[in-house]
Each structure stands twice: as C-alpha cells, then as structure tokens.
GROMACS .gro file of C-alpha atoms in nm:
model
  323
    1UNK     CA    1  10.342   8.747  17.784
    2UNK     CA    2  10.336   8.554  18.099
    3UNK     CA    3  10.684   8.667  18.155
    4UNK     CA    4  10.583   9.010  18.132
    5UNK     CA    5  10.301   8.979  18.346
    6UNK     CA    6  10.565   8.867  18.638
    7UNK     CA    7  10.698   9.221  18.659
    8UNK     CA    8  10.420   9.428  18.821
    9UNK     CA    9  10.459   9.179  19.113
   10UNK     CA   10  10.816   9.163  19.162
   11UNK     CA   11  10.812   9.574  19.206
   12UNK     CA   12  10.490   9.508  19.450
   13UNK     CA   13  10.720   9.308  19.661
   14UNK     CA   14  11.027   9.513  19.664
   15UNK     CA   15  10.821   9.813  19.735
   16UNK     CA   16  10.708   9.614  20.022
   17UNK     CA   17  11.043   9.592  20.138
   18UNK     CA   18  11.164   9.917  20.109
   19UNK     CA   19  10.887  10.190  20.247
   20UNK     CA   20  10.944  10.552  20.159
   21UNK     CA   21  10.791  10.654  20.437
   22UNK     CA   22  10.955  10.941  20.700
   23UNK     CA   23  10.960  10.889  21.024
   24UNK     CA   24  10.792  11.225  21.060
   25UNK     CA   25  10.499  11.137  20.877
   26UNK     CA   26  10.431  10.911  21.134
   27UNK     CA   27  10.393  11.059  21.534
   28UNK     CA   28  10.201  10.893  21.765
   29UNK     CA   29  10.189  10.471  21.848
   30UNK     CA   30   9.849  10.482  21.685
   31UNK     CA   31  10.031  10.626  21.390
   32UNK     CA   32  10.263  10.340  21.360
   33UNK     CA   33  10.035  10.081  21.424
   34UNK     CA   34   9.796  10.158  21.173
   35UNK     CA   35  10.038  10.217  20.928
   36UNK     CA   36  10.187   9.855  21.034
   37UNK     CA   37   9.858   9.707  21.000
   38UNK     CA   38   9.755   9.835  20.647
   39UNK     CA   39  10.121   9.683  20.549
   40UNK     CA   40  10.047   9.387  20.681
   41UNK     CA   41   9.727   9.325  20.524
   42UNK     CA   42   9.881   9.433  20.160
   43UNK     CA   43  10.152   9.138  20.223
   44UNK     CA   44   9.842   8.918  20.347
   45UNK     CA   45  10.094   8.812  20.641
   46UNK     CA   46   9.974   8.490  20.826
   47UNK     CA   47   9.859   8.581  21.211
   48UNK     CA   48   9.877   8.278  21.472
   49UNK     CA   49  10.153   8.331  21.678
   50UNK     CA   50  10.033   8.479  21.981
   51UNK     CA   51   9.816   8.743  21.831
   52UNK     CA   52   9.528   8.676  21.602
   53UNK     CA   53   9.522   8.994  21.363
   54UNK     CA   54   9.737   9.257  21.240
   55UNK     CA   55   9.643   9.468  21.441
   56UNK     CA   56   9.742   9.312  21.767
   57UNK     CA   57  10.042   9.224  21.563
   58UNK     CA   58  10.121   9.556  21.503
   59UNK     CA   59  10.062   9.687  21.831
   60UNK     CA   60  10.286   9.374  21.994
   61UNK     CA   61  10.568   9.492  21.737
   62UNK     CA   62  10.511   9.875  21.832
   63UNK     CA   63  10.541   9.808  22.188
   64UNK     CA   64  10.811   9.548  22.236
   65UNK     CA   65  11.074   9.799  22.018
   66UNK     CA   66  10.936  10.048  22.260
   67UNK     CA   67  11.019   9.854  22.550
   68UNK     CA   68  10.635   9.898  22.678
   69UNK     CA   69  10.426   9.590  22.808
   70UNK     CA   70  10.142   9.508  22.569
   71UNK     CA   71   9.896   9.578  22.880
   72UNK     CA   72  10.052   9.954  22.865
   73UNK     CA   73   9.953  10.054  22.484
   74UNK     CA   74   9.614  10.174  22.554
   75UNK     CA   75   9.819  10.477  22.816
   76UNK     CA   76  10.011  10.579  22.580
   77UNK     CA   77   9.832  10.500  22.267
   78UNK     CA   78   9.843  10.887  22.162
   79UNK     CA   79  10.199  10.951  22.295
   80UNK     CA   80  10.410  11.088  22.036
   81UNK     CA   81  10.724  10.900  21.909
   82UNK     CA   82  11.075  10.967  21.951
   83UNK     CA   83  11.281  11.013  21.574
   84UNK     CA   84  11.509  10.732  21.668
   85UNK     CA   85  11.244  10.522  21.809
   86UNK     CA   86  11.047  10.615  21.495
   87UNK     CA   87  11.303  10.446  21.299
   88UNK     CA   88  11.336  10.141  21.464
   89UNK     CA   89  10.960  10.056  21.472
   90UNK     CA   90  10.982  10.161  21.017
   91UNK     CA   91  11.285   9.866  21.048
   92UNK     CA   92  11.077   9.586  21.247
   93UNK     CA   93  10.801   9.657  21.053
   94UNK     CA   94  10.978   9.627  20.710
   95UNK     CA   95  11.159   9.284  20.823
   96UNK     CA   96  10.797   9.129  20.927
   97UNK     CA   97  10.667   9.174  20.560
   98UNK     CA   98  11.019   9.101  20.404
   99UNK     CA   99  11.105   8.777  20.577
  100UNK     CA  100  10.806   8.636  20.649
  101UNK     CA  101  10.893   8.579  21.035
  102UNK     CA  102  10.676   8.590  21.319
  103UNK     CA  103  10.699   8.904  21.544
  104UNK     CA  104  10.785   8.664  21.838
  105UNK     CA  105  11.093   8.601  21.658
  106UNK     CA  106  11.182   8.960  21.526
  107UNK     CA  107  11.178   9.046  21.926
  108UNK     CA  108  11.236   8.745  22.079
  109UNK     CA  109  10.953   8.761  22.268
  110UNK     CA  110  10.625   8.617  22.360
  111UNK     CA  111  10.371   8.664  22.636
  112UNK     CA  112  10.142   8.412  22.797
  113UNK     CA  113   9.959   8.443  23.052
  114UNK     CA  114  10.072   8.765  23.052
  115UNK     CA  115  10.395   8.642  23.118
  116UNK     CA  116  10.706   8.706  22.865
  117UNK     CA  117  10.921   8.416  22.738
  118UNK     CA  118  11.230   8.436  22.554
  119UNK     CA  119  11.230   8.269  22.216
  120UNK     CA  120  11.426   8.178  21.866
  121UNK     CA  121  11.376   7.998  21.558
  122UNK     CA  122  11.509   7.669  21.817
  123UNK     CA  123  11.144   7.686  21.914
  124UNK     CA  124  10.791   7.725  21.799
  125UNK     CA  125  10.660   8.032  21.921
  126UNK     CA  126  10.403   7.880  22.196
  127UNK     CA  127  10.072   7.925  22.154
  128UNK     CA  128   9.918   7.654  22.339
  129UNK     CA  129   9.535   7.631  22.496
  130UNK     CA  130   9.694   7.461  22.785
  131UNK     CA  131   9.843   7.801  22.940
  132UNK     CA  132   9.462   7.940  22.967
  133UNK     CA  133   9.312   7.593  23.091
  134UNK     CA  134   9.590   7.592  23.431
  135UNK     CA  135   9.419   7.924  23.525
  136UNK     CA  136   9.062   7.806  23.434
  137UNK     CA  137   9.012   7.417  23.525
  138UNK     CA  138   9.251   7.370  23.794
  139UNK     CA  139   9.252   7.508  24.138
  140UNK     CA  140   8.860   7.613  24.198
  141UNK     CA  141   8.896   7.877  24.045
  142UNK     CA  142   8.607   8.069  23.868
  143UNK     CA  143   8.595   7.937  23.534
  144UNK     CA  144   8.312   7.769  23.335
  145UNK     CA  145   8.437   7.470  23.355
  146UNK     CA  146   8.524   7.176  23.609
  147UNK     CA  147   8.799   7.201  23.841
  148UNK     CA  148   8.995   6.895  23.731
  149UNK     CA  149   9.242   6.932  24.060
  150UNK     CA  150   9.102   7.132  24.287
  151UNK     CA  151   9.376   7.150  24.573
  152UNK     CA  152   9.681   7.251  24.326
  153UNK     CA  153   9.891   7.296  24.633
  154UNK     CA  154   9.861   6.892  24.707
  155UNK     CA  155  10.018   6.847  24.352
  156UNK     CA  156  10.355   6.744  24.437
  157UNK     CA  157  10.476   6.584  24.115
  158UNK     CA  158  10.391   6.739  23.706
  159UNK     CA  159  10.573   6.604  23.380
  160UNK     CA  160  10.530   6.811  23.084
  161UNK     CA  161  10.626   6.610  22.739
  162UNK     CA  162  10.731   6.838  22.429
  163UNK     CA  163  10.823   7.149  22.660
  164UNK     CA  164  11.033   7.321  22.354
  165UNK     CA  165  11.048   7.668  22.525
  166UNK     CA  166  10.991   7.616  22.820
  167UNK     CA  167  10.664   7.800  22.878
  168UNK     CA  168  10.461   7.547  22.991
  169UNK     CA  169  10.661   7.415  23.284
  170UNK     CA  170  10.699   7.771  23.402
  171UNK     CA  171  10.323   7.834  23.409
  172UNK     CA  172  10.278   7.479  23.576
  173UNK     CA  173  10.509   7.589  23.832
  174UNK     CA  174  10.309   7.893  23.906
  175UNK     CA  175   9.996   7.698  23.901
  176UNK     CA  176  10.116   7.424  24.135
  177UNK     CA  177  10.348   7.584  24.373
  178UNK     CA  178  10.419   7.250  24.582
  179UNK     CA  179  10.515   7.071  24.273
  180UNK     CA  180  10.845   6.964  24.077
  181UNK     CA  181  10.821   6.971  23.738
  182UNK     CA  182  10.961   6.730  23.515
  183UNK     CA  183  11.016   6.912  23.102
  184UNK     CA  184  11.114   6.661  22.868
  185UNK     CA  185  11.222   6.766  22.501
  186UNK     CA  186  11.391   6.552  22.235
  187UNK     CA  187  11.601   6.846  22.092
  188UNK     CA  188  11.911   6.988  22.247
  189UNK     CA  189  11.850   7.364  22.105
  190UNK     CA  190  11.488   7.378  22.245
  191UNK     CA  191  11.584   7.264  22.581
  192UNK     CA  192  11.859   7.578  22.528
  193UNK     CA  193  11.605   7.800  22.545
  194UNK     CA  194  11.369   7.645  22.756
  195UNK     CA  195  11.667   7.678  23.088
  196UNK     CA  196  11.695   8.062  22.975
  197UNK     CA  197  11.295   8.056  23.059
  198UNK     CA  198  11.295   7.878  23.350
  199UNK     CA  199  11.590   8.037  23.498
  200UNK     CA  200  11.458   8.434  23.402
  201UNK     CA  201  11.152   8.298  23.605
  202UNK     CA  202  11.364   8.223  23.919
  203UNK     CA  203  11.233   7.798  23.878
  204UNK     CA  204  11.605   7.627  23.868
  205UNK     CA  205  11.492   7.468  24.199
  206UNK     CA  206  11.136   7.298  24.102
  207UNK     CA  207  11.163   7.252  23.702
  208UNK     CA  208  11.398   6.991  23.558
  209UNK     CA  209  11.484   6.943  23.248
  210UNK     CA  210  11.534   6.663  23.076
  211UNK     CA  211  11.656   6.534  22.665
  212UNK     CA  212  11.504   6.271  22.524
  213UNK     CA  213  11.189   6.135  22.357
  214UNK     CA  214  10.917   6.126  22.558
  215UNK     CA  215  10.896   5.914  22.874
  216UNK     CA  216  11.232   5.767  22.786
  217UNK     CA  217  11.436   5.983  23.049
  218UNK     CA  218  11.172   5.959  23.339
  219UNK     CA  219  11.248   5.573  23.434
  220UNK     CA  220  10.968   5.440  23.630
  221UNK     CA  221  10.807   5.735  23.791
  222UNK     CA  222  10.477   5.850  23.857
  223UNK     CA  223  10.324   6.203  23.800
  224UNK     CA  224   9.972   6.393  23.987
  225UNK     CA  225   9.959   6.565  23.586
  226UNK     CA  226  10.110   6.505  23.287
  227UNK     CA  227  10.141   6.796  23.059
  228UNK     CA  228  10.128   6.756  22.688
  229UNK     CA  229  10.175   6.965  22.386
  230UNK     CA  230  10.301   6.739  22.101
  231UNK     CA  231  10.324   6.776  21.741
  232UNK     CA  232   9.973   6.711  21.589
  233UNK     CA  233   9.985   6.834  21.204
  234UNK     CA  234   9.867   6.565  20.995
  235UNK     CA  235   9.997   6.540  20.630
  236UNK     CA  236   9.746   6.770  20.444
  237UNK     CA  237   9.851   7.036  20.686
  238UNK     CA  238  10.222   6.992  20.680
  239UNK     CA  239  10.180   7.082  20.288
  240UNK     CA  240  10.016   7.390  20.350
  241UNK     CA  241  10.169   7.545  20.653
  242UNK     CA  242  10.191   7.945  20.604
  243UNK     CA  243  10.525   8.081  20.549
  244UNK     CA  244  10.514   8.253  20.936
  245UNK     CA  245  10.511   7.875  21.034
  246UNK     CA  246  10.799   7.762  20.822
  247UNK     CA  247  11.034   7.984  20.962
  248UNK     CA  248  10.960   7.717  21.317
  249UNK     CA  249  11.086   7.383  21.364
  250UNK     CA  250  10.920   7.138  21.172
  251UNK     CA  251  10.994   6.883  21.450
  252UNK     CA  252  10.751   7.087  21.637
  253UNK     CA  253  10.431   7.039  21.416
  254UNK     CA  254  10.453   6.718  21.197
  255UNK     CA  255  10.270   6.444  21.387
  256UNK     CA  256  10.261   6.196  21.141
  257UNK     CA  257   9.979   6.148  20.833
  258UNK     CA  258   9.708   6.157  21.044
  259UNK     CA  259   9.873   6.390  21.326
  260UNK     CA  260   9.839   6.157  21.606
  261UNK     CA  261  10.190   5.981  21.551
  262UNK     CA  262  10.286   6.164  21.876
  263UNK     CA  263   9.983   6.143  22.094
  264UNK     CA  264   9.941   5.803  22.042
  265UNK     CA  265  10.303   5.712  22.167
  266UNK     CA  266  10.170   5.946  22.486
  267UNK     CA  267   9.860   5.803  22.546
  268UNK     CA  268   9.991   5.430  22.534
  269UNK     CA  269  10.201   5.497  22.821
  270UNK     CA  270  10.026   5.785  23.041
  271UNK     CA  271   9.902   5.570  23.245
  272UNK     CA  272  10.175   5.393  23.375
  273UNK     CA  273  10.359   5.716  23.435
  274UNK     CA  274  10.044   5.866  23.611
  275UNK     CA  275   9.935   5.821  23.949
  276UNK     CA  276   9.633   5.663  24.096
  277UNK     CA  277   9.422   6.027  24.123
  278UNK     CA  278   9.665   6.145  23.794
  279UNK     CA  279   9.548   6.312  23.482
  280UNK     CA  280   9.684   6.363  23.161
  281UNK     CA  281   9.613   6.709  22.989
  282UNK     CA  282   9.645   6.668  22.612
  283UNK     CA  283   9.625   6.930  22.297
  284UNK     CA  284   9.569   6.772  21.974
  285UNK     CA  285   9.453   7.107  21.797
  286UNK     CA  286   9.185   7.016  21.505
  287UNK     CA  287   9.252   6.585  21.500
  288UNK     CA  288   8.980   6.542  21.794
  289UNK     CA  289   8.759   6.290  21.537
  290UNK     CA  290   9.056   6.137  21.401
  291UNK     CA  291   9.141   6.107  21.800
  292UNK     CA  292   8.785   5.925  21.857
  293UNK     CA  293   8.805   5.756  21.559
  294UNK     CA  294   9.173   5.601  21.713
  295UNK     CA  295   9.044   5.525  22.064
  296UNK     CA  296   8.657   5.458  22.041
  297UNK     CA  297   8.648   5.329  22.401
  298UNK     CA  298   8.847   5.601  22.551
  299UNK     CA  299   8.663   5.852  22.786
  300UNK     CA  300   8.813   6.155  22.692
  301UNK     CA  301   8.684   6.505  22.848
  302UNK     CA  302   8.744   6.767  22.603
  303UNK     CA  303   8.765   7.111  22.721
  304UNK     CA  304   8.712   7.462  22.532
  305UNK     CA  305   8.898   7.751  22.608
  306UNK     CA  306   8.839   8.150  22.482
  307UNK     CA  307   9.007   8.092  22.135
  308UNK     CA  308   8.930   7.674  22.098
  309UNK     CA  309   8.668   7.449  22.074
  310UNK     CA  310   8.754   7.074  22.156
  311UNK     CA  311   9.125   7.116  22.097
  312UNK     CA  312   9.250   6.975  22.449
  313UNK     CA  313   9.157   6.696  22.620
  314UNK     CA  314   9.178   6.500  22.982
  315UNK     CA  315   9.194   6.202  23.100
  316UNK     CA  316   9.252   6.059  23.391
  317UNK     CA  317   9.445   5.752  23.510
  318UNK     CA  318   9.121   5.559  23.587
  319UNK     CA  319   9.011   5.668  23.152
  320UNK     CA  320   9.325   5.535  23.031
  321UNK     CA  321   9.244   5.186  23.126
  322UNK     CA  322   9.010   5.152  22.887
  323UNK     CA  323   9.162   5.205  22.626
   0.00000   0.00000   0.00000
C-alpha cells in the first residue's frame, strides 16, 4: 500500500517538469508571471535569494530572459510577448521548479542596490543587510538611523572579509569614493567571480583582492571600516537548509554549532586591524543572543534595516577593547 501511495506524487512532480502549456495561451508579462507564480507555489519553492515571494520571483525571471531591468516591469507589464520569447520564459520557468535552483543562478544575475552582479553556483547569491545599511548609516544621509561615518569621502582605507562575489566591495567603493578596498575570500572560485564584478563595475584601480582566510593576507594594516559578511548558520540550521540553498556553497553558510565559529575569529582581531576612529560592520543574521551571550561586555550597536531586525551589528575600535 505505501508503495502505491508513492505514485500520485511521482506524476505530480513530473507534471511539474514538463508543462503543457502553449506559448499562445500565455500573451502579456502579467500572463507569464502569474502563471510562474501559481507554479511556484504548487512546488512550494523556497524564496530568499534576492526576492522574498514568488511573485517578485517570477517577475525577476520574466524580466531578466527579457533583457528588461526589474525597475522597467511595471511599463511594460501589459506588453504582449514575442513567440520565441514566450518560449524561453515556459523553459526558465520549468528549470526553477525542476532543479530546485535559485533564479539568480538560472540567469546569472542579481541586483543590489539596484545594481546587477554576475553570479554562479562558486558563490552564494548575496543577500546581505549590509548593502542597504552603506546607503542608510553612513554618509549623513537621510535614514533613521545614526550616521556611523559621516564624511565617507575621508575614508581612505575599507577591508571587507568573506567578499565571495564581490558585491560588497563594489558597493563600498561607491559608498566611499576616496577609499581602497581590501576583499579577502578563502576560496579561489569565489574570488573568480568576484574580479568579473569588480572589473564590469570599472573598480580594478581601488578594490583588491586578496585569497586567504581572513586577516591572514592583510599583514599588519589598519582599516577606517571593516566589512563583514561571514558564515553564521549554526548546526540546527545547517540540517534544515531549503533545497534553493543547497544548490550554494556550503562554505558560505556553516559557521560552526553555534554559528559564530567565524565571527568570533573576526571579532578577536578587528581591532588590531582597525584604526583609532575604525569600525567594524558585522552581519550575524538570527545568532544576535548567542552573540551577547559570547561577549557579555561587548558594546555592540545593532542596527535594523527594511527586511531585518538586529541582524547587523557595529562596533567600533574604542568597543572592541572591552571585550
């Protein structure tokens, strides 16, 4: 009987695979985006990769095989659909349910900022609170939070630890336009990728890159901000990681059984690597207790962002002592 019982779902997923739907049936972007999104919900796909539902999913899909930027859907939301574009949007569509993948990877493509980045499976596909926080809490700008720098053209010197793709440095560099920017990664392939970033955003000059594990590469020198995305999945998480975020790295998420194996090899050391007026900006997504649990004297600032709550923290050089 149980056997038996297998069946129904094995044809569910091949029908999943294989949609007999026309091209035809389907006309307009809206067309193809709802009919993503209801296929996306039957395969109860995972969504954190750069777009929190299926519908922005959808819509990121529909408009990257379309060669449109995401900010151009909404004028030409109702604009019909070419047959041979039609086709290729049915195919992208079918491989996000069949494999599993995230879109970013399907088009090797992600935005931040509203920025696009190259990436492959060499990477995770960034996601990171930081990008939002360099527009927000640094420069004066209008956020509601504190400037943490508020002259970013008198940064002259910012390290970012666990670059992978890239992304970060390049927004840094945009963000502090005075500064060179240190990236340091311990794998080869992501620091691939990451110089195909840097280089599509014209930075060659003012980000270097750099292979090894963490400060190792650096020597002796000193930094205005250190940049930090580490790995920060503790054990329980590793084990149930969604199948979008196996296709990534695991290098990229497993911080240990508590998920501060990383940050805690960072923080030991930030502040001999920081200068006098420095500041470390840290993401530790959800391990903020097991954080202040780790480093009860630490002063650490945490900072909220549009999507987050206490997710990313700073410190400065003068904090770090006391820890």
């Amino acid at each position: 009987m149980a056997k038996r019982a297998k069946a129904p779902a094995k044809r569910s997923r091949a029908a999943l695979k294989h949609p007999k739907v026309s091209p035809g049936e389907l006309l307009t972007l809206l067309d193809f985006v709802r009919y993503a999104t209801s296929r996306f919900n039957e395969a109860k796909l995972t969504f954190a990769h750069g777009t929190t539902d299926p519908v922005a999913d959808a819509a990121f899909l529909v408009c990257e095989t379309l060669h449109l930027h995401p900010d151009q859907f909404e004028s030409f939301a109702t604009a019909r659909v070419a047959s041979h574009e039609a086709r290729s949007i049915l195919d992208v569509i079918g491989r996000r349910v069949s494999s599993g993948k995230p879109a970013a990877y399907l088009v090797n493509k992600i935005y931040m900022r509203g920025l696009p980045f190259y990436v492959d499976e060499r990477v995770i596909v960034p996601r990171s609170f930081i990008g939002e926080l360099l527009d927000s809490h640094f420069g004066g700008h209008d956020g509601e939070g504190p400037s943490l720098i508020a002259d970013t053209s008198a940064v002259e010197d910012v390290l970012e630890l666990c670059t992978g793709s890239g992304c970060l440095a390049v927004l840094a560099g945009h963000a502090f336009p005075n500064a060179l920017i240190d990236a340091v990664d311990i794998s080869k392939d992501a620091l691939e990728v990451a110089a195909r970033n840097v280089a599509e955003h014209g930075l060659q000059e003012r980000v270097m890159l750099h292979r090894g594990d963490l400060y190792a590469p650096l020597a002796d020198k000193r930094y205005d901000l250190i940049i930090a995305n580490p790995p920060y999945v503790d054990a329980a998480g590793m084990a149930g990681l969604p199948r979008e975020c196996l296709a990534e790295p695991k290098l990229a998420f497993d911080g240990g059984a508590d998920g501060l194996d990383v940050v805690r090899r960072i923080l030991d050391k930030a502040r001999r690597h920081l200068t006098a007026e420095g500041g470390l900006l840290c993401e530790v997504g959800r391990c903020r207790d097991a954080l202040e649990k780790a480093y009860p004297r630490a002063e650490f600032l945490w900072l909220d962002t549009e999507d987050s709550e206490g997710e990313v923290f700073w410190a400065t050089a003068s904090d770090l002592a006391h820890l």
